[in-house]
Short mmCIF file of C-alpha atoms in Angstrom, two decimals:
data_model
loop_
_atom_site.label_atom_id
_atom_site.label_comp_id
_atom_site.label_asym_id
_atom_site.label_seq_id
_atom_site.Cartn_x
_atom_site.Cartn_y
_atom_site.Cartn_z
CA UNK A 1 -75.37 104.68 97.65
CA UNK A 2 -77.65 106.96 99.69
CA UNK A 3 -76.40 110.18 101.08
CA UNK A 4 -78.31 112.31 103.46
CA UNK A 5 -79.11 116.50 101.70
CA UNK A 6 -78.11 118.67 105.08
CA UNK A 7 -81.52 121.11 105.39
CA UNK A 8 -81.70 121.69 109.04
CA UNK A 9 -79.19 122.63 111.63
CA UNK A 10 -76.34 119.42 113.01
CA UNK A 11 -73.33 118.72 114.00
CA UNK A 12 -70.48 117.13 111.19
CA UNK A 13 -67.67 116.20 112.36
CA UNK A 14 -64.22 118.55 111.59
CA UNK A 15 -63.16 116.50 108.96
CA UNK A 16 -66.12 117.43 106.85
CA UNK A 17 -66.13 121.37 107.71
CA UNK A 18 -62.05 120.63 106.57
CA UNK A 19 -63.10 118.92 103.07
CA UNK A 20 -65.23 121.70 101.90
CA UNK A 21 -62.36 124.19 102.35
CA UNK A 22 -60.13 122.28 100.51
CA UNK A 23 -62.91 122.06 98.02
CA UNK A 24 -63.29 125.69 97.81
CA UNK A 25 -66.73 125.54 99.18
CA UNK A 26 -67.96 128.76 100.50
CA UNK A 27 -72.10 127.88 100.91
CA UNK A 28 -72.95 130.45 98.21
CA UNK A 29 -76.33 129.82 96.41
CA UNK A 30 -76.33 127.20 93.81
CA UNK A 31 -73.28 125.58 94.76
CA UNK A 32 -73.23 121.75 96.34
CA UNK A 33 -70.50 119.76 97.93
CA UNK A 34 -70.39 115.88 98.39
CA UNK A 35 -68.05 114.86 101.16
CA UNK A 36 -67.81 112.03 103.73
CA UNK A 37 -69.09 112.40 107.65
CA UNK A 38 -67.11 109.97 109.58
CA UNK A 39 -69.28 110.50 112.95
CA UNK A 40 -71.69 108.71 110.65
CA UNK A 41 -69.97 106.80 108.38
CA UNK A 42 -72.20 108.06 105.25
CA UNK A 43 -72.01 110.87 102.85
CA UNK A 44 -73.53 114.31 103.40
CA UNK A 45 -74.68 116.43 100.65
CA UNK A 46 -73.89 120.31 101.85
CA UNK A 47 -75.72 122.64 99.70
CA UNK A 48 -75.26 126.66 99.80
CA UNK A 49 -78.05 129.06 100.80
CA UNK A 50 -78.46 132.42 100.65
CA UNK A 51 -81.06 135.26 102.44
CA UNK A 52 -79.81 137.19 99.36
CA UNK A 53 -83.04 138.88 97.47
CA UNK A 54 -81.83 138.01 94.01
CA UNK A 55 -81.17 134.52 94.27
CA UNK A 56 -83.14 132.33 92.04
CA UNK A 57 -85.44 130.22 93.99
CA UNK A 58 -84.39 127.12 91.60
CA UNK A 59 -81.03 127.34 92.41
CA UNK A 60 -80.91 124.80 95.13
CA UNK A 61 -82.90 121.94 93.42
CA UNK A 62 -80.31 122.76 90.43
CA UNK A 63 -77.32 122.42 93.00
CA UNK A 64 -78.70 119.15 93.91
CA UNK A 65 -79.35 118.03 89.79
CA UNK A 66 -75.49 118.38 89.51
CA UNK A 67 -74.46 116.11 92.66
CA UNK A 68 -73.54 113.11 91.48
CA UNK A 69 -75.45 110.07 90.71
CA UNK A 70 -76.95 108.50 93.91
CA UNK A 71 -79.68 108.24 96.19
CA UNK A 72 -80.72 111.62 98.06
CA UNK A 73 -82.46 111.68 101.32
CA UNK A 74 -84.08 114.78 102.19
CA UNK A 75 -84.45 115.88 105.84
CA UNK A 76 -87.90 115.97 107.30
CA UNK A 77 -87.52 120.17 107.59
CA UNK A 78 -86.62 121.35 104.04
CA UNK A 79 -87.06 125.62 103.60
CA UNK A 80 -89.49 125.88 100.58
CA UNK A 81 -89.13 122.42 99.67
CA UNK A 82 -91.58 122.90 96.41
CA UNK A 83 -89.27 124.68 94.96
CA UNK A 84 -86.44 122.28 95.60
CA UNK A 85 -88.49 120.03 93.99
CA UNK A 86 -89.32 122.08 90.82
CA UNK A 87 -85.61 123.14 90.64
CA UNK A 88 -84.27 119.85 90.75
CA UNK A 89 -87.11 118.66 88.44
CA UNK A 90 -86.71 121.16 85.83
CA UNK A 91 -82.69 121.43 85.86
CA UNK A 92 -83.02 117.04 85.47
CA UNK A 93 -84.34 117.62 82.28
CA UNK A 94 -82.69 116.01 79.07
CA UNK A 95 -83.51 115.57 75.85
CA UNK A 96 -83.18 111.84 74.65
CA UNK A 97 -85.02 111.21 71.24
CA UNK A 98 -81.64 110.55 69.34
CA UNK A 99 -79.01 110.15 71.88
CA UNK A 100 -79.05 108.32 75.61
CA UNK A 101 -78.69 110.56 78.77
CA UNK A 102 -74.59 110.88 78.70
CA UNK A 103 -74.75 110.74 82.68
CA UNK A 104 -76.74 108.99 85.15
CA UNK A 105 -78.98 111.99 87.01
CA UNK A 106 -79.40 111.65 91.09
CA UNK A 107 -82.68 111.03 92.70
CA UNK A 108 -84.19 112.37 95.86
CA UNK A 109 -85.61 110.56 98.70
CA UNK A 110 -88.14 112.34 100.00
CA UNK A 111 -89.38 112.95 103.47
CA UNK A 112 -92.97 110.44 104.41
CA UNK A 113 -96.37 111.96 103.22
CA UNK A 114 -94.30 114.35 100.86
CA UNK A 115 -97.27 115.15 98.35
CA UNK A 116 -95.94 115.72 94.69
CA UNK A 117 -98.67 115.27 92.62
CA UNK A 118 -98.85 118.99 91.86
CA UNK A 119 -95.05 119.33 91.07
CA UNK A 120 -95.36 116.28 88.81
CA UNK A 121 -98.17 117.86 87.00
CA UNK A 122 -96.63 120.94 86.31
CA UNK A 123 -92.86 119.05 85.05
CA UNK A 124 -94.75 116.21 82.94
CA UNK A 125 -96.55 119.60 81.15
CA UNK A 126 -93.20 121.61 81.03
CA UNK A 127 -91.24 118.48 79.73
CA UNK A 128 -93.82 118.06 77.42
CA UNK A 129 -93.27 121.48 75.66
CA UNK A 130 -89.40 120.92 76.18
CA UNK A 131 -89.43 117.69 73.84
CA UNK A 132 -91.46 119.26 71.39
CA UNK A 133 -89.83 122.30 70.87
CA UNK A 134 -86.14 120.06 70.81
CA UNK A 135 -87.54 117.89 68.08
CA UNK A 136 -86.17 118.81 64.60
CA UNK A 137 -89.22 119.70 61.73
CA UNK A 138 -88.07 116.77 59.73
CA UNK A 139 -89.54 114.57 62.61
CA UNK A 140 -92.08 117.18 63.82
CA UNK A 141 -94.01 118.22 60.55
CA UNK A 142 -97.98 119.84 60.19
CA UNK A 143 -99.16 115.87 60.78
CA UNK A 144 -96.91 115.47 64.11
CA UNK A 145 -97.81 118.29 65.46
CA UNK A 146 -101.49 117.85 65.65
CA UNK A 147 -101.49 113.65 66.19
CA UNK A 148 -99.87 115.50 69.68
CA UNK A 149 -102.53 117.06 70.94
CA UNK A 150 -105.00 114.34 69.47
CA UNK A 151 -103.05 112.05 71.16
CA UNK A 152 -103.14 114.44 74.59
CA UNK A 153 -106.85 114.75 74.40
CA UNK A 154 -107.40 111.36 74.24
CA UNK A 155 -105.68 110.55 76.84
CA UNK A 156 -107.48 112.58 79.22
CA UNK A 157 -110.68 111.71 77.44
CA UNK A 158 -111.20 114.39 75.53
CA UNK A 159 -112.78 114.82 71.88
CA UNK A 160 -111.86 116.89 68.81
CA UNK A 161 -110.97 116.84 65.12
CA UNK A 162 -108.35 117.83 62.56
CA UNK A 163 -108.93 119.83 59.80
CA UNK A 164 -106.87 119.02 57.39
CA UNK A 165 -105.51 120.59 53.56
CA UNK A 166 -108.21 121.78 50.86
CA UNK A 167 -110.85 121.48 54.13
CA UNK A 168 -109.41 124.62 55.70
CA UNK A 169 -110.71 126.55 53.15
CA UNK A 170 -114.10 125.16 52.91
CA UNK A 171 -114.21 125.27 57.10
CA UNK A 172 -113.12 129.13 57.06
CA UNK A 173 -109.41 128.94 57.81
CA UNK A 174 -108.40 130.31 54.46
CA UNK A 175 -105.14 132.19 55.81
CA UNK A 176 -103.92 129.06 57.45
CA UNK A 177 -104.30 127.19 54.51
CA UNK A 178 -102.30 130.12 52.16
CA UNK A 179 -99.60 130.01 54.60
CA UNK A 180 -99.52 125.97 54.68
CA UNK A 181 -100.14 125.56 51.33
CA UNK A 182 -96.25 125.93 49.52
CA UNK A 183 -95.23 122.81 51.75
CA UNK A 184 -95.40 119.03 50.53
CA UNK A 185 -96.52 118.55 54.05
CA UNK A 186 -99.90 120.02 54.14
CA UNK A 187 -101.17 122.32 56.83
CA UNK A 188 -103.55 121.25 59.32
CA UNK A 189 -105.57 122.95 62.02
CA UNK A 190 -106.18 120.76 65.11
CA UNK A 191 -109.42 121.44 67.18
CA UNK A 192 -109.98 119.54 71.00
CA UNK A 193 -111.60 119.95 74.25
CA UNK A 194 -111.60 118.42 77.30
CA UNK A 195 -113.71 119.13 80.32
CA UNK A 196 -117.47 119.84 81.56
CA UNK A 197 -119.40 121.78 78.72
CA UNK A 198 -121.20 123.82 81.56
CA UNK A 199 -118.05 125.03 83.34
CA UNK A 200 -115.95 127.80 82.68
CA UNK A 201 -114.34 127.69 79.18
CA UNK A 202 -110.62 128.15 79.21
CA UNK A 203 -109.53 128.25 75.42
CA UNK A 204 -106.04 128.16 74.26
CA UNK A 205 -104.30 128.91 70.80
CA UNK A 206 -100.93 128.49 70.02
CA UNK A 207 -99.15 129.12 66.89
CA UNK A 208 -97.95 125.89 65.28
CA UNK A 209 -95.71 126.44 62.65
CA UNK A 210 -92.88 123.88 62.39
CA UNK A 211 -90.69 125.44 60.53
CA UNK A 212 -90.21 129.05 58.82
CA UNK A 213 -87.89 129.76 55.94
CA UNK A 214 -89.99 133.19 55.60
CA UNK A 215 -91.43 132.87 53.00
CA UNK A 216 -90.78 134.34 50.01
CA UNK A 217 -89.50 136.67 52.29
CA UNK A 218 -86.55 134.60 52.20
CA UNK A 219 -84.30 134.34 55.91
CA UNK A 220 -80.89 134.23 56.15
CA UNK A 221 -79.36 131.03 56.79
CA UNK A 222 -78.24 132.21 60.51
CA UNK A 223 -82.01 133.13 60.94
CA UNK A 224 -83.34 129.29 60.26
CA UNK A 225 -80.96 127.93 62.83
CA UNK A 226 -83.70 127.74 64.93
CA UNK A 227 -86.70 127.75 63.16
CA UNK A 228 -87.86 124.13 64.64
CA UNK A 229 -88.73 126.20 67.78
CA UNK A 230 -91.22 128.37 65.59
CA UNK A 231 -94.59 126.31 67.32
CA UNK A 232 -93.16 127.22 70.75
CA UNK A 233 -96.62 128.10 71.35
CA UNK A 234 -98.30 125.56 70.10
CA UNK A 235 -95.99 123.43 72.30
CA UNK A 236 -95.96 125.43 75.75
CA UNK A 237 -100.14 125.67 75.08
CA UNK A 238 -100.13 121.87 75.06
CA UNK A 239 -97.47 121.56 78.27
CA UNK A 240 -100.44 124.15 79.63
CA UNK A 241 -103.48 121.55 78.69
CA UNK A 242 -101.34 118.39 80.06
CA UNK A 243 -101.62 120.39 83.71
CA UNK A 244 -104.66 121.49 83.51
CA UNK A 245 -106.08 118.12 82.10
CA UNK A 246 -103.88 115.80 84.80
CA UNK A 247 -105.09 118.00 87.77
CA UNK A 248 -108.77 117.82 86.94
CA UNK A 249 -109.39 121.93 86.58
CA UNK A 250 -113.05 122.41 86.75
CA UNK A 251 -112.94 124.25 83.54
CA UNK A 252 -114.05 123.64 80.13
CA UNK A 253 -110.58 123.13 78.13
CA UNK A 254 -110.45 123.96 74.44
CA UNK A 255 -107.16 124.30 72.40
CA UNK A 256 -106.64 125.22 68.99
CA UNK A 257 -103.57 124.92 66.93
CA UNK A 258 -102.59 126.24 63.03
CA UNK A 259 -99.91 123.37 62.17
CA UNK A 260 -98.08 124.72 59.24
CA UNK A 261 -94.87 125.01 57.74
CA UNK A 262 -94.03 128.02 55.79
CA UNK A 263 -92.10 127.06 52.65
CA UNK A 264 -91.34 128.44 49.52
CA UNK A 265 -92.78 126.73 46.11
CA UNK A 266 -94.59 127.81 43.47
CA UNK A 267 -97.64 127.63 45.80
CA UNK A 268 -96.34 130.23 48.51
CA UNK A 269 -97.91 133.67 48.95
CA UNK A 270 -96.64 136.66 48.42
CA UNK A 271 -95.97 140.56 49.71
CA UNK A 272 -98.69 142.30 48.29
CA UNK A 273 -101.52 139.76 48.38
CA UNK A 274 -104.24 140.28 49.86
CA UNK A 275 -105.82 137.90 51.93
CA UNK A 276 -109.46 137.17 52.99
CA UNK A 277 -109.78 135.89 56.71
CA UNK A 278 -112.19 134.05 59.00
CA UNK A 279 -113.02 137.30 60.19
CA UNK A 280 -113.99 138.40 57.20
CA UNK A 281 -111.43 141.38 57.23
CA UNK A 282 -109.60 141.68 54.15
CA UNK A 283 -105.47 141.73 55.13
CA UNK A 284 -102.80 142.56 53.40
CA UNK A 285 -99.29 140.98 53.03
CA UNK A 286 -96.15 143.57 53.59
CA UNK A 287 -93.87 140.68 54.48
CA UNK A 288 -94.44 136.46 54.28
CA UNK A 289 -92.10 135.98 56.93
CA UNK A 290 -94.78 137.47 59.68
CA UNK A 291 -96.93 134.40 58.93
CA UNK A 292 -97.45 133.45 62.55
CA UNK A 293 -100.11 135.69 63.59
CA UNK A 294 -102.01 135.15 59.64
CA UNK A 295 -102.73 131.37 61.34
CA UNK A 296 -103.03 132.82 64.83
CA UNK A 297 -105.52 134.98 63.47
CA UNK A 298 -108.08 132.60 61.77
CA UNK A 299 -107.47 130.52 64.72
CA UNK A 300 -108.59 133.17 67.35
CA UNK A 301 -111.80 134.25 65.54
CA UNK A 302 -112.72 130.83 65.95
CA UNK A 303 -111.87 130.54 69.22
CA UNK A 304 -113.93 134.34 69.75
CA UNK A 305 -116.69 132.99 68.08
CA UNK A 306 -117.73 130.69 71.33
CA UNK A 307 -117.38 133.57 74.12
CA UNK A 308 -114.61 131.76 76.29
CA UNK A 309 -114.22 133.15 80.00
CA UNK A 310 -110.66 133.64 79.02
CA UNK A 311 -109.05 133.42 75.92
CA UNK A 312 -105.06 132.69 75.95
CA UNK A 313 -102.85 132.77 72.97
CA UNK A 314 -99.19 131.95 72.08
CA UNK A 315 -96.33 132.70 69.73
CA UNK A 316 -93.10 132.85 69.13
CA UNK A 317 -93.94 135.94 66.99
CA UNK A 318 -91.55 138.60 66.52
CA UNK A 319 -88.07 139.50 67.14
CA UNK A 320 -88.39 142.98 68.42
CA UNK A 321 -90.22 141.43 71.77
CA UNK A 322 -86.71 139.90 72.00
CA UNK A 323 -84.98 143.21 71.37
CA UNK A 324 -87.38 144.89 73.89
CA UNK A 325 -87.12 142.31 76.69
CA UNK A 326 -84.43 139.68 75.98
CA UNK A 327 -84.95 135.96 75.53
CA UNK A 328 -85.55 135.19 79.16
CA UNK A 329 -88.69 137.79 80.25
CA UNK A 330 -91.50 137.27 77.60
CA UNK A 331 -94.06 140.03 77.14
CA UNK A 332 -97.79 139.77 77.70
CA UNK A 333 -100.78 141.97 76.56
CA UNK A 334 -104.09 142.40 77.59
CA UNK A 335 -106.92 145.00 77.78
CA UNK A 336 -107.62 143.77 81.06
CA UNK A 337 -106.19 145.43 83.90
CA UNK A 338 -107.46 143.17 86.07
CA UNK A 339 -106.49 139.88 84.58
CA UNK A 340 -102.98 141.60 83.77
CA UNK A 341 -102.12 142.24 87.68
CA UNK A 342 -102.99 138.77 88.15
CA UNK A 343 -100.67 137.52 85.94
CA UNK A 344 -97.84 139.64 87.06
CA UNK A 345 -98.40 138.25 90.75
CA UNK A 346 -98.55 134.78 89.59
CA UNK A 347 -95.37 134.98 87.48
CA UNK A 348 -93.23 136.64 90.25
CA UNK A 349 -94.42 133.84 92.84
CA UNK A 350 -93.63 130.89 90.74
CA UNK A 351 -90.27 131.93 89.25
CA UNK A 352 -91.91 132.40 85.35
CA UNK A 353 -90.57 135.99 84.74
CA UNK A 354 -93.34 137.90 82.44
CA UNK A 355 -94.01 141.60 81.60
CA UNK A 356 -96.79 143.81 80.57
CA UNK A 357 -96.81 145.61 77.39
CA UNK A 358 -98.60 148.04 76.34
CA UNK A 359 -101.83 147.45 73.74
CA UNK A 360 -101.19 150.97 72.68
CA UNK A 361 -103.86 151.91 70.04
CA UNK A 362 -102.56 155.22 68.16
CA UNK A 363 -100.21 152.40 66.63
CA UNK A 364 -102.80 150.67 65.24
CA UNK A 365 -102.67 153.78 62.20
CA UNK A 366 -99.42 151.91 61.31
CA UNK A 367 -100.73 148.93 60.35
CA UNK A 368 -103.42 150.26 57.93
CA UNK A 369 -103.81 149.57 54.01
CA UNK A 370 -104.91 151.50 50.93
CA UNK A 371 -106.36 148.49 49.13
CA UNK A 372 -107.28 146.20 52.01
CA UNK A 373 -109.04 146.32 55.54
CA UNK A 374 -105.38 146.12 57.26
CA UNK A 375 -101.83 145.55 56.67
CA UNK A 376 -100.63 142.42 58.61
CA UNK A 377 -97.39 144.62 59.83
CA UNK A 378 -95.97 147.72 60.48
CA UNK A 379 -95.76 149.36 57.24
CA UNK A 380 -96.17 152.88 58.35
CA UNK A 381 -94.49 153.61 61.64
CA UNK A 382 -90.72 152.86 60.57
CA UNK A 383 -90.75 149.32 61.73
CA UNK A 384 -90.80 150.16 65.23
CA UNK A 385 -92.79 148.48 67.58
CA UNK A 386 -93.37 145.22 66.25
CA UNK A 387 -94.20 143.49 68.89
CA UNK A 388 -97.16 145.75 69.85
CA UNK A 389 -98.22 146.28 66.56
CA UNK A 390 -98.25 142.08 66.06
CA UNK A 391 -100.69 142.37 69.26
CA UNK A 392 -102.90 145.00 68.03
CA UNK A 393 -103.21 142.78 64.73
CA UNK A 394 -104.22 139.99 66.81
CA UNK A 395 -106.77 142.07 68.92
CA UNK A 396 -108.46 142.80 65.66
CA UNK A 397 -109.78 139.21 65.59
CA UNK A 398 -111.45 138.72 68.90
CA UNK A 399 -113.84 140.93 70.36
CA UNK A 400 -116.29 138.21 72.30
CA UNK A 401 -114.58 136.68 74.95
CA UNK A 402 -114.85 137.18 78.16
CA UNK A 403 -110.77 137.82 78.78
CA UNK A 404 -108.24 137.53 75.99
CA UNK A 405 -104.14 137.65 77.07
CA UNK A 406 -101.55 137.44 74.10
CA UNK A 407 -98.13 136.06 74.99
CA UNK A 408 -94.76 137.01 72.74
CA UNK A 409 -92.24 134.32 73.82
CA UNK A 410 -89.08 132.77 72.62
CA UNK A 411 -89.29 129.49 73.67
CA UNK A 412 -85.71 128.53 73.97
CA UNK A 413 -82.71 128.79 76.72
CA UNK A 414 -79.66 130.51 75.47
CA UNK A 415 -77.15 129.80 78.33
CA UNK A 416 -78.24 127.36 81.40
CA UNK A 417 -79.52 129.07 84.60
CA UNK A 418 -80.96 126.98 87.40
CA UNK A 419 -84.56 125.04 86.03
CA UNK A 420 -83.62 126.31 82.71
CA UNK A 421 -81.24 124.38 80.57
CA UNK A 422 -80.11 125.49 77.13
CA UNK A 423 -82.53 124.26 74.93
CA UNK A 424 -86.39 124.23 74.02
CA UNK A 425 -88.14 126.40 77.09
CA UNK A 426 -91.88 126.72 78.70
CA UNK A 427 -92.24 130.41 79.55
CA UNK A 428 -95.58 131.59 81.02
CA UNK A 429 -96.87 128.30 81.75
CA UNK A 430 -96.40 127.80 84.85
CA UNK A 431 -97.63 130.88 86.26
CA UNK A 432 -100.95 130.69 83.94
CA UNK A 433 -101.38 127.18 85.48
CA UNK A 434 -101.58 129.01 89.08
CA UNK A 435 -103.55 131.76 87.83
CA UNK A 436 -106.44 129.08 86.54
CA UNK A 437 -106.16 127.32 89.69
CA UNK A 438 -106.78 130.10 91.61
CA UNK A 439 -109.31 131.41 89.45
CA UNK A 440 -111.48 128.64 88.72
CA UNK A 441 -110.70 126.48 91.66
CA UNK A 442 -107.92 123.43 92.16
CA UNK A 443 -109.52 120.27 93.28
CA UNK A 444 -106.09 119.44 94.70
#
């Protein structure tokens, strides 16, 4: 069956105006109705707008997503028909590793000379953070993680290695390899690039650890629930790569991922120890369940250590981002004030809600030591601020590149909104693929 998607102004016969009352349908944003024409013979699709400010941009292409399963043709003058595109793709989305899709999903017909290869770009990378984030660390363990982005690389034709075990130590990761170490899966770090060596370099890091207990910093069993998501950022920085690598960025692409899992054995580490680093800095543990920026952190001085233009990084790192901002508005920080406005602008135009916070350096006294170079946490300032105290640890470690942003995100959907269905999430992604588009040029 193919139905036609009104998205212009016509004439429908009384009969249909006289269905979508019965129906209850009002045209309010988000909402769709399915009814027959019989000037035409066919079905019509009626979908609600709105001129309302607040109205999500997605909520359209999400309307659409719920019509039932059938053929779609769009109208030749669609209002912002991108986004219809992105909404529908994104609220499509379904995770099928273990079970089949339990309904059939439409599909749109689109207008002739329609170009999507941009949209597709940017839902292949967002899909691609989605399944990994859904997968469970049973099937997505230190290993998995990094044959991903192998596997990614050399796809596109890009080179790398893994580091793997005992060799992180010898290679000067030795606080990924303490955190990785308690697990019978051993931790990894994986290492790839992609792209001309003489353009701009574009590095990304994402935390990668597949599962945290805490530690001996034990959590409670409510907290593990949903500890698979805990390499959110090592997934969304790979759903990043996949766009920038399908749409040919003129950049020089490098991402590096910790892949650990942090377990408790008579290998783990412990509060108290003190830890030597890549950086050389001497760190000390208050609490093993703040491993994620200990790997971050060996990661980034490597990253430092080759002057990138710009120098992105990922977590899921602390809860009190989440207490400050909720699960659905991420914060970012930066020293630059430049790069920072940029980001804000891009986020608001493509629907990726993101907020500045603060690198505020008299906290820094809270994270200092009396037998090391610095405490990995707050141990001074009451436990508040933890997620700018997590960033000013991080900061520590790179001091050479040319730009360096820090994102705080949670990486998982709650409750369904339009693009956004509960489950595994890409936050910032999209709006740091426009920002590198616009900053070092889209071939497209």
């Amino acid at each position: 069956m193919t139905s036609d998607v009104t998205g212009e102004e016509r004439t429908l016969h009384q009969a249909v105006w006289d269905f979508c009352r019965l129906q209850g349908f009002e045209g309010k944003a988000g909402t769709a109705v399915l009814a027959n024409d019989p000037a035409t013979g066919s079905s019509v699709a009626l979908l609600g707008l709105s001129e309302e400010p607040n109205t999500d941009p997605f909520a359209i292409g999400a309307a659409l997503a719920r019509l039932p399963a059938a053929d779609y043709a769009l109208p030749d003058a669609v209002p912002d028909l991108p986004a219809l595109l992105l909404g529908f793709g994104l609220s499509s989305y379904r995770f099928t590793r273990y079970r089949p899709a339990q309904n059939r999903l439409p599909r749109l017909v689109l207008p002739s000379g329609t170009d999507t290869g941009r949209v597709a770009h940017i839902l292949a990378g967002v899909n691609l953070a989605r399944d990994l984030i859904n997968t469970p660390a049973n099937d997505l363990g230190p290993a998995e993680l990094a044959f991903a982005i192998r596997d990614l690389f050399e796809a596109h034709g890009g080179t790398g290695e893994i580091i793997e075990a005992g060799e992180l130590v010898e290679r000067g990761f030795p606080m990924v390899h303490t955190v990785g170490r308690a697990s019978s899966r051993p931790p990894r770090l994986a290492d790839y690039s992609w792209g001309d060596e003489a353009a701009p370099k574009v590095t990304l890091v994402g935390k990668g650890v597949v599962f945290d207990t805490g530690g001996l910093d034990i959590k409670p069993s409510n907290a593990m629930l949903l500890m698979k998501k805990d390499m959110g950022g090592a997934a969304n920085v790979l759903g990043l790569a996949a766009m920038i690598m399908a749409a040919k960025l003129p950049v020089r692409l490098r991402v590096v991922v910790p892949c650990v899992e942090n377990a408790v054995s008579g290998e783990a580490f412990r509060p108290g120890d003190v830890l030597r680093s890549r950086k050389g800095f001497t760190v000390e543990i208050g609490n093993t369940d703040a491993e994620g920026r200990l790997v971050l952190a060996d990661a980034l001085a490597l990253a430092d250590e080759e002057e990138p233009d710009l120098l992105i990084d990922m977590a899921t790192l602390t809860g009190a981002a989440r207490v400050a901002l909720g699960p659905d508005l991420p914060p970012f920080f930066t020293p630059d004030d430049d790069l920072a406005e940029d980001i804000a602008m891009m986020a608001d135009a493509a629907n990726d809600p993101l907020w500045r916070l603060p690198l505020w350096q008299p906290y820094m006294k809270y994270l200092e030591s009396r037998i090391a170079d610095i405490n990995h946490v707050n141990t001074a300032g009451a436990g508040f601020a933890g997620s700018i105290t997590a960033a000013l640890f991080l900061s520590r470690f790179v001091e050479k590149a040319g730009s360096w942003v820090h994102f705080d995100i949670y990486g998982w959907v709650p409750i369904d909104k339009p693009g956004r269905p509960v489950g595994g999430e890409a936050q910032g992604i999209r709006a740091l693929f426009d920002l590198i588009c616009d900053r070092y040029g889209d071939p497209a």
